[in-house]
CSV table of C-alpha atoms in Angstrom, one decimal:
chain,number,residue,atom,x,y,z
G,1,UNK,CA,-26.7,34.6,12.8
G,2,UNK,CA,-24.1,31.8,12.5
G,3,UNK,CA,-24.8,29.4,9.6
G,4,UNK,CA,-26.8,26.4,10.5
G,5,UNK,CA,-24.9,23.1,10.7
G,6,UNK,CA,-26.5,20.3,8.6
G,7,UNK,CA,-27.8,17.4,10.7
G,8,UNK,CA,-25.8,14.2,10.9
G,9,UNK,CA,-28.2,12.3,8.6
G,10,UNK,CA,-27.9,15.0,5.9
G,11,UNK,CA,-24.1,15.0,6.2
G,12,UNK,CA,-24.1,11.2,5.8
G,13,UNK,CA,-26.5,11.4,2.8
G,14,UNK,CA,-24.3,14.1,1.2
G,15,UNK,CA,-21.2,12.0,1.6
G,16,UNK,CA,-22.9,8.9,0.2
G,17,UNK,CA,-24.2,11.0,-2.7
G,18,UNK,CA,-20.9,12.7,-3.6
G,19,UNK,CA,-18.1,10.3,-2.5
G,20,UNK,CA,-17.3,7.3,-4.7
G,21,UNK,CA,-15.1,6.1,-1.9
G,22,UNK,CA,-18.0,6.0,0.6
G,23,UNK,CA,-20.3,4.3,-2.0
G,24,UNK,CA,-17.8,1.6,-2.7
G,25,UNK,CA,-17.0,1.1,1.0
G,26,UNK,CA,-20.7,0.6,1.7
G,27,UNK,CA,-21.1,-1.7,-1.2
G,28,UNK,CA,-18.2,-3.8,0.1
G,29,UNK,CA,-19.8,-4.2,3.5
G,30,UNK,CA,-23.2,-5.0,2.1
G,31,UNK,CA,-21.6,-7.6,-0.2
G,32,UNK,CA,-19.9,-9.4,2.7
G,33,UNK,CA,-23.2,-9.4,4.6
G,34,UNK,CA,-25.2,-10.8,1.7
G,35,UNK,CA,-22.6,-13.4,1.0
G,36,UNK,CA,-22.5,-14.6,4.6
G,37,UNK,CA,-26.3,-14.5,5.2
G,38,UNK,CA,-27.6,-15.7,1.8
G,39,UNK,CA,-24.8,-17.6,0.1
G,40,UNK,CA,-27.1,-19.2,-2.5
G,41,UNK,CA,-28.4,-15.8,-3.6
G,42,UNK,CA,-24.9,-14.3,-3.5
G,43,UNK,CA,-23.6,-16.7,-6.1
G,44,UNK,CA,-26.2,-15.5,-8.6
G,45,UNK,CA,-24.7,-11.9,-8.4
G,46,UNK,CA,-21.6,-12.8,-10.5
G,47,UNK,CA,-22.8,-10.9,-13.6
G,48,UNK,CA,-22.7,-7.6,-11.6
G,49,UNK,CA,-18.9,-7.7,-11.2
G,50,UNK,CA,-18.3,-9.4,-14.6
G,51,UNK,CA,-20.4,-6.8,-16.5
G,52,UNK,CA,-18.5,-3.9,-15.0
G,53,UNK,CA,-15.1,-5.5,-15.7
G,54,UNK,CA,-16.2,-6.1,-19.3
G,55,UNK,CA,-17.2,-2.5,-19.8
G,56,UNK,CA,-13.8,-1.3,-18.4
G,57,UNK,CA,-11.9,-3.7,-20.7
G,58,UNK,CA,-13.6,-2.2,-23.7
G,59,UNK,CA,-12.0,1.2,-22.8
G,60,UNK,CA,-8.5,0.1,-21.9
G,61,UNK,CA,-7.0,-0.6,-25.4
G,62,UNK,CA,-8.2,2.6,-27.1
G,63,UNK,CA,-7.2,4.6,-24.0
G,64,UNK,CA,-3.7,3.2,-24.0
G,65,UNK,CA,-3.4,3.8,-27.7
G,66,UNK,CA,-4.5,7.5,-27.5
G,67,UNK,CA,-2.3,8.3,-24.4
G,68,UNK,CA,0.8,6.8,-25.9
G,69,UNK,CA,0.4,8.4,-29.3
G,70,UNK,CA,-0.4,11.8,-27.8
G,71,UNK,CA,2.5,11.4,-25.4
G,72,UNK,CA,5.1,10.6,-28.1
G,73,UNK,CA,3.8,13.5,-30.3
G,74,UNK,CA,3.9,16.0,-27.5
G,75,UNK,CA,7.3,15.0,-26.3
G,76,UNK,CA,8.7,15.2,-29.8
G,77,UNK,CA,11.5,12.8,-29.0
G,78,UNK,CA,11.3,9.2,-29.9
G,79,UNK,CA,14.7,8.4,-28.3
G,80,UNK,CA,13.3,9.6,-24.9
G,81,UNK,CA,10.4,7.2,-25.3
G,82,UNK,CA,12.9,4.4,-26.0
G,83,UNK,CA,14.8,5.3,-22.9
G,84,UNK,CA,11.7,5.3,-20.8
G,85,UNK,CA,10.8,1.8,-22.0
G,86,UNK,CA,14.3,0.5,-21.2
G,87,UNK,CA,14.4,2.0,-17.8
G,88,UNK,CA,10.9,0.6,-17.1
G,89,UNK,CA,12.0,-2.9,-17.9
G,90,UNK,CA,15.1,-2.6,-15.7
G,91,UNK,CA,12.9,-1.3,-12.8
G,92,UNK,CA,10.4,-4.1,-13.4
G,93,UNK,CA,13.0,-6.8,-13.3
G,94,UNK,CA,14.6,-5.5,-10.1
G,95,UNK,CA,11.2,-5.1,-8.3
G,96,UNK,CA,9.8,-8.5,-9.3
G,97,UNK,CA,13.0,-10.2,-8.3
G,98,UNK,CA,13.0,-8.5,-5.0
G,99,UNK,CA,9.4,-9.7,-4.5
G,100,UNK,CA,10.3,-13.3,-5.3
G,101,UNK,CA,13.2,-13.2,-2.8
G,102,UNK,CA,11.1,-11.6,0.0
G,103,UNK,CA,8.5,-14.4,-0.5
G,104,UNK,CA,11.2,-17.1,-0.5
G,105,UNK,CA,12.8,-15.8,2.7
G,106,UNK,CA,9.4,-15.3,4.4
G,107,UNK,CA,8.3,-18.9,3.6
G,108,UNK,CA,11.6,-20.3,4.9
G,109,UNK,CA,11.4,-18.4,8.2
G,110,UNK,CA,7.7,-19.0,8.9
G,111,UNK,CA,7.2,-22.4,7.2
G,112,UNK,CA,3.4,-22.1,6.6
G,113,UNK,CA,3.1,-25.7,5.3
G,114,UNK,CA,5.1,-27.5,7.9
G,115,UNK,CA,3.2,-30.2,9.9
G,116,UNK,CA,0.4,-30.7,7.4
G,117,UNK,CA,1.7,-34.1,6.1
G,118,UNK,CA,-0.5,-34.0,3.0
G,119,UNK,CA,-0.7,-37.1,0.8
G,120,UNK,CA,-0.6,-35.8,-2.8
G,121,UNK,CA,-2.5,-38.8,-4.1
G,122,UNK,CA,-5.6,-37.8,-2.1
G,123,UNK,CA,-5.8,-34.4,-3.9
G,124,UNK,CA,-8.3,-33.8,-6.7
G,125,UNK,CA,-6.1,-32.5,-9.6
G,126,UNK,CA,-9.1,-32.3,-12.0
G,127,UNK,CA,-10.1,-29.1,-10.1
G,128,UNK,CA,-6.8,-27.5,-11.2
G,129,UNK,CA,-7.5,-28.4,-14.8
G,130,UNK,CA,-10.9,-26.8,-14.6
G,131,UNK,CA,-9.3,-23.7,-13.1
G,132,UNK,CA,-6.8,-23.4,-15.8
G,133,UNK,CA,-9.0,-24.5,-18.7
G,134,UNK,CA,-6.4,-26.9,-19.9
G,135,UNK,CA,-4.2,-24.0,-20.9
G,136,UNK,CA,-0.5,-23.4,-20.6
G,137,UNK,CA,1.9,-20.5,-20.2
G,138,UNK,CA,3.6,-19.3,-23.3
G,139,UNK,CA,7.3,-19.9,-23.9
G,140,UNK,CA,9.7,-17.0,-24.1
G,141,UNK,CA,9.6,-17.2,-27.9
G,142,UNK,CA,5.8,-17.4,-28.0
G,143,UNK,CA,5.5,-14.5,-25.6
G,144,UNK,CA,7.6,-12.3,-27.9
G,145,UNK,CA,5.9,-13.3,-31.1
G,146,UNK,CA,2.4,-12.9,-29.6
G,147,UNK,CA,3.3,-9.4,-28.6
G,148,UNK,CA,3.5,-8.5,-32.3
G,149,UNK,CA,0.2,-7.6,-33.8
G,150,UNK,CA,-1.1,-9.6,-36.8
G,151,UNK,CA,-3.6,-6.8,-37.7
G,152,UNK,CA,-4.4,-3.3,-36.6
G,153,UNK,CA,-8.0,-4.1,-35.7
G,154,UNK,CA,-7.2,-7.5,-34.2
G,155,UNK,CA,-5.0,-6.0,-31.5
G,156,UNK,CA,-7.9,-3.9,-30.2
G,157,UNK,CA,-10.5,-6.7,-30.7
G,158,UNK,CA,-8.4,-9.1,-28.6
G,159,UNK,CA,-7.6,-6.5,-26.1
G,160,UNK,CA,-3.9,-7.3,-26.3
G,161,UNK,CA,-2.2,-4.5,-24.5
G,162,UNK,CA,1.4,-5.2,-25.7
G,163,UNK,CA,0.2,-5.3,-29.3
G,164,UNK,CA,-1.7,-2.0,-28.8
G,165,UNK,CA,1.4,-0.5,-27.3
G,166,UNK,CA,3.5,-1.5,-30.3
G,167,UNK,CA,0.9,0.0,-32.7
G,168,UNK,CA,0.8,3.2,-30.7
G,169,UNK,CA,4.6,3.5,-30.8
G,170,UNK,CA,4.5,3.1,-34.6
G,171,UNK,CA,1.7,5.7,-35.0
G,172,UNK,CA,3.5,8.1,-32.7
G,173,UNK,CA,6.8,7.7,-34.5
G,174,UNK,CA,5.0,8.2,-37.9
G,175,UNK,CA,3.5,11.4,-36.7
G,176,UNK,CA,6.9,12.7,-35.6
G,177,UNK,CA,8.4,11.7,-39.0
G,178,UNK,CA,5.7,13.3,-41.1
G,179,UNK,CA,5.3,16.5,-39.2
G,180,UNK,CA,2.3,18.4,-38.2
G,181,UNK,CA,1.8,20.1,-41.6
G,182,UNK,CA,1.4,16.9,-43.6
G,183,UNK,CA,-1.1,15.4,-41.2
G,184,UNK,CA,-2.6,18.4,-39.3
G,185,UNK,CA,-5.8,16.7,-38.3
G,186,UNK,CA,-4.6,13.4,-36.9
G,187,UNK,CA,-3.2,14.4,-33.6
G,188,UNK,CA,-6.1,16.7,-32.7
G,189,UNK,CA,-8.5,13.9,-33.6
G,190,UNK,CA,-6.7,11.4,-31.4
G,191,UNK,CA,-6.7,14.0,-28.5
G,192,UNK,CA,-10.5,14.4,-29.0
G,193,UNK,CA,-11.0,10.6,-29.0
G,194,UNK,CA,-9.0,10.5,-25.8
G,195,UNK,CA,-11.5,13.1,-24.2
G,196,UNK,CA,-14.4,10.9,-25.3
G,197,UNK,CA,-12.9,7.8,-23.8
G,198,UNK,CA,-12.3,9.6,-20.4
G,199,UNK,CA,-15.9,10.7,-20.5
G,200,UNK,CA,-17.0,7.1,-21.0
G,201,UNK,CA,-14.8,6.2,-18.0
G,202,UNK,CA,-16.8,8.7,-15.9
G,203,UNK,CA,-20.1,7.1,-16.9
G,204,UNK,CA,-18.9,3.5,-16.3
G,205,UNK,CA,-17.4,4.4,-12.9
G,206,UNK,CA,-20.9,5.3,-11.6
G,207,UNK,CA,-21.5,1.5,-11.7
G,208,UNK,CA,-18.5,0.7,-9.5
G,209,UNK,CA,-20.4,0.3,-6.2
G,210,UNK,CA,-22.8,-2.2,-7.8
G,211,UNK,CA,-19.8,-4.2,-9.2
G,212,UNK,CA,-18.1,-4.3,-5.8
G,213,UNK,CA,-21.3,-5.4,-4.1
G,214,UNK,CA,-21.7,-8.3,-6.6
G,215,UNK,CA,-18.1,-9.4,-6.6
G,216,UNK,CA,-17.7,-9.4,-2.8
G,217,UNK,CA,-21.0,-11.2,-2.3
G,218,UNK,CA,-19.9,-14.0,-4.7
G,219,UNK,CA,-16.6,-14.3,-3.0
G,220,UNK,CA,-18.0,-14.8,0.5
G,221,UNK,CA,-20.9,-16.9,-0.8
G,222,UNK,CA,-18.7,-19.4,-2.6
G,223,UNK,CA,-15.8,-19.7,-0.1
G,224,UNK,CA,-17.3,-18.5,3.1
G,225,UNK,CA,-15.2,-17.2,6.0
G,226,UNK,CA,-14.1,-20.7,7.1
G,227,UNK,CA,-11.4,-20.9,4.5
G,228,UNK,CA,-9.6,-18.1,6.3
G,229,UNK,CA,-9.3,-20.3,9.5
G,230,UNK,CA,-8.0,-23.3,7.5
G,231,UNK,CA,-5.3,-21.4,5.8
G,232,UNK,CA,-4.7,-18.7,8.4
G,233,UNK,CA,-0.9,-19.2,8.6
G,234,UNK,CA,-0.4,-19.0,4.9
G,235,UNK,CA,-2.8,-16.0,4.5
G,236,UNK,CA,-1.2,-14.0,7.3
G,237,UNK,CA,2.3,-14.7,5.9
G,238,UNK,CA,1.3,-13.6,2.4
G,239,UNK,CA,-0.3,-10.4,3.6
G,240,UNK,CA,2.6,-9.7,6.0
G,241,UNK,CA,5.1,-10.2,3.2
G,242,UNK,CA,3.1,-7.9,0.9
G,243,UNK,CA,3.1,-5.2,3.7
G,244,UNK,CA,6.8,-5.5,3.9
G,245,UNK,CA,7.2,-5.2,0.2
G,246,UNK,CA,4.9,-2.2,0.1
G,247,UNK,CA,7.0,-0.6,2.9
G,248,UNK,CA,10.1,-1.1,0.7
G,249,UNK,CA,8.3,0.5,-2.2
G,250,UNK,CA,7.5,3.5,0.0
G,251,UNK,CA,11.2,3.8,0.9
G,252,UNK,CA,12.2,3.4,-2.8
G,253,UNK,CA,9.7,6.1,-3.9
G,254,UNK,CA,10.9,8.5,-1.2
G,255,UNK,CA,14.5,7.9,-2.1
G,256,UNK,CA,14.0,8.3,-5.9
G,257,UNK,CA,11.4,11.1,-6.1
G,258,UNK,CA,10.9,12.4,-2.5
G,259,UNK,CA,7.2,11.6,-2.7
G,260,UNK,CA,5.2,9.9,-0.1
G,261,UNK,CA,3.5,6.5,-0.9
G,262,UNK,CA,1.0,7.0,1.9
G,263,UNK,CA,-0.1,10.4,0.5
G,264,UNK,CA,-0.4,8.7,-2.9
G,265,UNK,CA,-2.5,5.9,-1.4
G,266,UNK,CA,-4.9,8.5,0.0
G,267,UNK,CA,-5.0,10.2,-3.5
G,268,UNK,CA,-6.1,6.9,-5.2
G,269,UNK,CA,-8.1,5.5,-2.3
G,270,UNK,CA,-11.2,5.2,-4.4
G,271,UNK,CA,-9.5,3.3,-7.1
G,272,UNK,CA,-7.7,1.1,-4.6
G,273,UNK,CA,-11.0,0.2,-2.9
G,274,UNK,CA,-12.6,-0.6,-6.2
G,275,UNK,CA,-9.6,-2.8,-7.2
G,276,UNK,CA,-10.0,-4.7,-3.9
G,277,UNK,CA,-13.7,-5.2,-4.4
G,278,UNK,CA,-13.5,-6.4,-7.9
G,279,UNK,CA,-10.2,-8.3,-7.5
G,280,UNK,CA,-9.0,-6.7,-10.7
G,281,UNK,CA,-6.4,-4.0,-11.4
G,282,UNK,CA,-7.8,-3.7,-15.0
G,283,UNK,CA,-11.0,-2.2,-13.5
G,284,UNK,CA,-9.1,0.8,-12.3
G,285,UNK,CA,-6.5,1.2,-15.0
G,286,UNK,CA,-8.2,4.1,-16.8
G,287,UNK,CA,-8.7,6.1,-13.6
G,288,UNK,CA,-5.2,5.5,-12.4
G,289,UNK,CA,-3.8,6.7,-15.7
G,290,UNK,CA,-5.7,9.9,-15.3
G,291,UNK,CA,-4.5,10.5,-11.8
G,292,UNK,CA,-0.9,9.7,-12.5
G,293,UNK,CA,-1.0,12.3,-15.3
G,294,UNK,CA,-2.7,14.8,-13.0
G,295,UNK,CA,0.1,14.2,-10.4
G,296,UNK,CA,2.7,15.4,-12.8
G,297,UNK,CA,3.9,12.3,-14.7
G,298,UNK,CA,4.3,13.0,-18.4
G,299,UNK,CA,1.8,11.4,-20.8
G,300,UNK,CA,4.3,9.2,-22.6
G,301,UNK,CA,5.7,7.8,-19.4
G,302,UNK,CA,2.3,7.0,-18.0
G,303,UNK,CA,1.1,5.5,-21.3
G,304,UNK,CA,4.1,3.2,-21.7
G,305,UNK,CA,5.1,2.2,-18.1
G,306,UNK,CA,1.7,1.5,-16.5
G,307,UNK,CA,0.3,-0.8,-19.3
G,308,UNK,CA,3.6,-2.6,-19.7
G,309,UNK,CA,3.8,-3.2,-16.0
G,310,UNK,CA,0.5,-5.1,-16.2
G,311,UNK,CA,2.5,-7.8,-18.1
G,312,UNK,CA,6.0,-7.4,-16.8
G,313,UNK,CA,5.7,-6.2,-13.2
G,314,UNK,CA,3.3,-8.5,-11.3
G,315,UNK,CA,5.0,-8.0,-7.9
G,316,UNK,CA,2.0,-9.3,-5.9
G,317,UNK,CA,1.9,-12.4,-8.0
G,318,UNK,CA,5.6,-13.0,-7.6
G,319,UNK,CA,5.3,-12.8,-3.8
G,320,UNK,CA,2.4,-15.3,-3.9
G,321,UNK,CA,4.1,-17.7,-6.3
G,322,UNK,CA,7.4,-18.0,-4.3
G,323,UNK,CA,5.5,-18.4,-1.0
G,324,UNK,CA,3.0,-20.8,-2.6
G,325,UNK,CA,5.8,-23.0,-4.0
G,326,UNK,CA,7.5,-23.5,-0.6
G,327,UNK,CA,4.1,-23.9,1.1
G,328,UNK,CA,3.3,-26.8,-1.2
G,329,UNK,CA,6.7,-28.4,-0.8
G,330,UNK,CA,6.4,-28.1,3.0
G,331,UNK,CA,2.9,-29.5,3.1
G,332,UNK,CA,3.8,-32.7,1.2
G,333,UNK,CA,7.0,-33.1,3.2
G,334,UNK,CA,9.6,-32.1,0.5
G,335,UNK,CA,12.6,-30.3,1.9
G,336,UNK,CA,14.0,-28.0,-0.9
G,337,UNK,CA,17.7,-27.4,-1.0
G,338,UNK,CA,19.3,-24.0,-1.5
G,339,UNK,CA,20.0,-24.9,-5.1
G,340,UNK,CA,16.4,-26.0,-5.7
G,341,UNK,CA,15.1,-22.7,-4.2
G,342,UNK,CA,17.4,-20.7,-6.5
G,343,UNK,CA,15.9,-22.7,-9.4
G,344,UNK,CA,12.4,-21.7,-8.1
G,345,UNK,CA,13.4,-18.0,-8.3
G,346,UNK,CA,14.9,-18.4,-11.8
G,347,UNK,CA,11.9,-20.3,-13.1
G,348,UNK,CA,9.4,-17.8,-11.6
G,349,UNK,CA,11.3,-14.9,-13.0
G,350,UNK,CA,10.4,-16.3,-16.5
G,351,UNK,CA,6.9,-17.7,-15.9
G,352,UNK,CA,5.6,-14.7,-14.0
G,353,UNK,CA,6.2,-12.5,-17.1
G,354,UNK,CA,3.7,-14.3,-19.2
G,355,UNK,CA,0.8,-14.6,-16.7
G,356,UNK,CA,-1.3,-11.6,-17.5
G,357,UNK,CA,-4.7,-12.4,-19.1
G,358,UNK,CA,-4.3,-16.2,-18.9
G,359,UNK,CA,-7.1,-18.1,-16.9
G,360,UNK,CA,-5.6,-19.8,-13.8
G,361,UNK,CA,-2.1,-18.4,-14.6
G,362,UNK,CA,-1.0,-18.7,-11.0
G,363,UNK,CA,-1.6,-22.5,-11.0
G,364,UNK,CA,0.0,-22.8,-14.4
G,365,UNK,CA,3.1,-21.1,-13.1
G,366,UNK,CA,3.2,-23.2,-9.9
G,367,UNK,CA,2.7,-26.4,-11.9
G,368,UNK,CA,5.6,-25.4,-14.2
G,369,UNK,CA,7.8,-24.6,-11.2
G,370,UNK,CA,7.0,-27.9,-9.6
G,371,UNK,CA,7.7,-29.8,-12.8
G,372,UNK,CA,11.1,-28.1,-13.2
G,373,UNK,CA,12.1,-29.1,-9.7
G,374,UNK,CA,11.0,-32.7,-10.2
G,375,UNK,CA,10.7,-33.1,-6.4
G,376,UNK,CA,7.2,-31.7,-5.9
G,377,UNK,CA,4.2,-33.6,-7.3
G,378,UNK,CA,2.4,-31.4,-9.8
G,379,UNK,CA,-1.0,-32.4,-8.3
G,380,UNK,CA,0.0,-30.8,-5.0
G,381,UNK,CA,-0.8,-27.5,-6.6
G,382,UNK,CA,-4.5,-28.3,-5.8
G,383,UNK,CA,-3.7,-27.4,-2.2
G,384,UNK,CA,-4.0,-23.8,-3.0
G,385,UNK,CA,-7.4,-24.0,-4.8
G,386,UNK,CA,-9.3,-23.1,-1.7
G,387,UNK,CA,-7.2,-20.0,-0.8
G,388,UNK,CA,-6.3,-18.6,-4.2
G,389,UNK,CA,-9.3,-16.2,-4.4
G,390,UNK,CA,-8.6,-14.9,-0.9
G,391,UNK,CA,-5.1,-13.9,-2.1
G,392,UNK,CA,-6.5,-11.7,-4.9
G,393,UNK,CA,-6.7,-8.7,-2.6
G,394,UNK,CA,-3.0,-9.0,-1.7
G,395,UNK,CA,-2.0,-9.5,-5.3
G,396,UNK,CA,-4.1,-6.6,-6.6
G,397,UNK,CA,-2.9,-4.0,-4.1
G,398,UNK,CA,0.8,-5.0,-4.5
G,399,UNK,CA,0.6,-5.2,-8.3
G,400,UNK,CA,-1.2,-1.8,-8.5
G,401,UNK,CA,1.1,0.0,-6.1
G,402,UNK,CA,4.2,-1.6,-7.7
G,403,UNK,CA,3.3,-0.3,-11.1
G,404,UNK,CA,2.3,3.2,-9.9
G,405,UNK,CA,5.6,3.5,-8.1
G,406,UNK,CA,7.4,2.4,-11.3
G,407,UNK,CA,5.7,5.2,-13.2
G,408,UNK,CA,6.9,7.8,-10.7
G,409,UNK,CA,10.4,6.4,-10.4
G,410,UNK,CA,11.0,6.0,-14.2
G,411,UNK,CA,9.4,9.4,-14.9
G,412,UNK,CA,11.8,11.0,-12.3
G,413,UNK,CA,14.7,9.0,-13.7
G,414,UNK,CA,14.0,10.3,-17.2
G,415,UNK,CA,13.1,13.9,-16.1
G,416,UNK,CA,9.5,13.4,-17.1
G,417,UNK,CA,8.0,14.2,-13.7
G,418,UNK,CA,6.8,17.6,-12.6
G,419,UNK,CA,7.9,17.4,-9.0
G,420,UNK,CA,6.3,20.6,-7.8
G,421,UNK,CA,2.9,19.6,-9.2
G,422,UNK,CA,3.3,16.1,-7.9
G,423,UNK,CA,3.9,17.3,-4.3
G,424,UNK,CA,1.1,19.8,-4.4
G,425,UNK,CA,-1.4,17.3,-5.9
G,426,UNK,CA,-0.5,14.6,-3.3
G,427,UNK,CA,-0.8,17.2,-0.5
G,428,UNK,CA,-4.3,18.0,-1.8
G,429,UNK,CA,-3.4,21.6,-2.6
G,430,UNK,CA,-5.0,23.8,-5.3
G,431,UNK,CA,-2.8,23.4,-8.3
G,432,UNK,CA,-2.6,26.1,-11.1
G,433,UNK,CA,-3.9,24.6,-14.4
G,434,UNK,CA,-2.5,25.3,-17.8
G,435,UNK,CA,-4.6,28.4,-18.4
G,436,UNK,CA,-3.3,30.1,-15.2
G,437,UNK,CA,-6.7,29.3,-13.7
G,438,UNK,CA,-7.0,27.6,-10.4
G,439,UNK,CA,-8.5,24.2,-10.0
G,440,UNK,CA,-11.7,24.1,-8.1
G,441,UNK,CA,-13.3,21.3,-6.2
G,442,UNK,CA,-15.6,19.1,-8.1
G,443,UNK,CA,-18.9,17.9,-6.7
G,444,UNK,CA,-20.9,15.3,-8.5
G,445,UNK,CA,-24.1,16.5,-6.9
G,446,UNK,CA,-23.8,19.9,-8.7
G,447,UNK,CA,-25.3,18.4,-11.9
G,448,UNK,CA,-22.1,18.4,-13.9
G,449,UNK,CA,-21.8,15.6,-16.3
G,450,UNK,CA,-19.1,13.1,-15.1
G,451,UNK,CA,-16.2,12.6,-17.4
G,452,UNK,CA,-17.1,15.6,-19.6
G,453,UNK,CA,-13.5,16.5,-19.9
G,454,UNK,CA,-10.2,14.9,-20.8
G,455,UNK,CA,-9.7,14.0,-17.1
G,456,UNK,CA,-12.7,12.8,-15.2
G,457,UNK,CA,-12.7,14.5,-11.8
G,458,UNK,CA,-13.0,12.5,-8.6
G,459,UNK,CA,-16.3,13.0,-6.7
G,460,UNK,CA,-15.6,15.5,-4.0
G,461,UNK,CA,-15.8,14.4,-0.4
G,462,UNK,CA,-17.4,16.6,2.1
G,463,UNK,CA,-14.9,18.7,4.1
G,464,UNK,CA,-11.9,17.6,2.1
G,465,UNK,CA,-9.9,19.6,-0.5
G,466,UNK,CA,-10.1,18.2,-4.0
G,467,UNK,CA,-8.5,20.9,-5.9
G,468,UNK,CA,-6.1,18.6,-7.5
G,469,UNK,CA,-8.9,16.9,-9.3
G,470,UNK,CA,-9.7,19.5,-11.9
G,471,UNK,CA,-10.2,18.2,-15.4
G,472,UNK,CA,-7.6,19.2,-18.0
G,473,UNK,CA,-10.1,20.1,-20.7
G,474,UNK,CA,-9.3,23.8,-20.2
G,475,UNK,CA,-5.7,23.2,-21.3
G,476,UNK,CA,-4.8,24.9,-24.5
G,477,UNK,CA,-4.2,22.6,-27.5
G,478,UNK,CA,-0.7,21.0,-27.3
G,479,UNK,CA,2.0,23.0,-28.9
G,480,UNK,CA,3.5,21.3,-31.9
G,481,UNK,CA,7.0,20.1,-30.9
G,482,UNK,CA,9.8,22.2,-32.5
G,483,UNK,CA,11.2,19.0,-34.0
G,484,UNK,CA,8.1,18.6,-36.1
G,485,UNK,CA,8.1,22.2,-37.4
G,486,UNK,CA,11.8,22.1,-38.2
G,487,UNK,CA,11.5,18.8,-40.1
G,488,UNK,CA,8.5,20.1,-42.0
G,489,UNK,CA,10.2,23.3,-43.0
G,490,UNK,CA,13.2,21.4,-44.2
G,491,UNK,CA,11.0,19.0,-46.2
G,492,UNK,CA,9.1,22.0,-47.7
G,493,UNK,CA,12.2,23.9,-48.7
G,494,UNK,CA,13.6,20.8,-50.4
């Protein structure tokens, strides 16, 4: 007898039970419905999204530290790590400058603010102060000094990624210098801590649908759908410019690595949907790091390039800032000359690098740009208050994809990318793991504890291959780099 085919309700129930993507998608739709139908209730759901983001943030710093230290120790070459950092900064600068220029050209062609004839004196600038909390962007000197840790524990307590990166580099370099014999337990302990952190990621990710539901309900409840009609031209322009930039990223990724950005998007579709729902790239950073490592990028490249990109490579924010600046100028009737627009690009190249983690940073950057020009009233920035939250989705997607492409590109540039594995993983093929065993699909309904290994597997979707998602816990302990053993032997003989 032919096997019985499950009924449609059972198949749907199984997909909802096993697929994080389906769960988050349903939560997204429910959040929009609740926000539209019961806006007063929706605004009280803010803690759902905030609580999830806080849990994820507690994991990011120790995760980055462990991945970078292990990556340096396994690579056994500190010079290679320095080259990766330099190449990443070059890529970041080129990408973010391209984003600024695309935004500038798009705003000049479409002119989203023309015809508005806004009187800046009628705008409520106190709302901007409330949004930014009276803060300011750091100067270049302050940014560099603040990147240096004042204490080991303080860097983790303040969740300062750049400070944690510097500490991780120092610890990794010290491990290479001392050799495995002198400190035999340190590297295995850090690797075990990394496994524990990934297990915690698996537990926290179970709450993702609840977080997306709460965040989307609050967004629609506070701003409604009417704001989209009011700023339709600006919103469409920003999203169209982001689509163009992402298409250019796809071309760049194909040219540099031969990989498909569209296949990568399918590979991280769960993380992308979660980032959209929570309007935060930080909420998916641990999972994206896992998946980049599984896709063949070396640990040290992932651990350095991705976290650094969160501060230096905000492509979506760069697009928004350049378009926003010209939108404000056009709305208040100020015609910026070519020289002034070049000044806009130069100022935003600096201010966009210090935006990460600062409340209302987009408004601070726009205010700084308006002040530097002297032609745009600083209070005109209040024009964007109503639409800023709607732009989060565009910024999140563009920032996340820009940083992921940077990881692949820099890894390929440095020879730190396993191309064969990357292509197989993105194609959804079964990839041989380190123990010559084949990866098997993972199903969260089988009772396995999520995140019980170094890489938390993605919940399997019905009827789709998920072989590339096997945890890496079965990998043999990392071999000690030859450089370590040689140095140790030399020190012992002396």
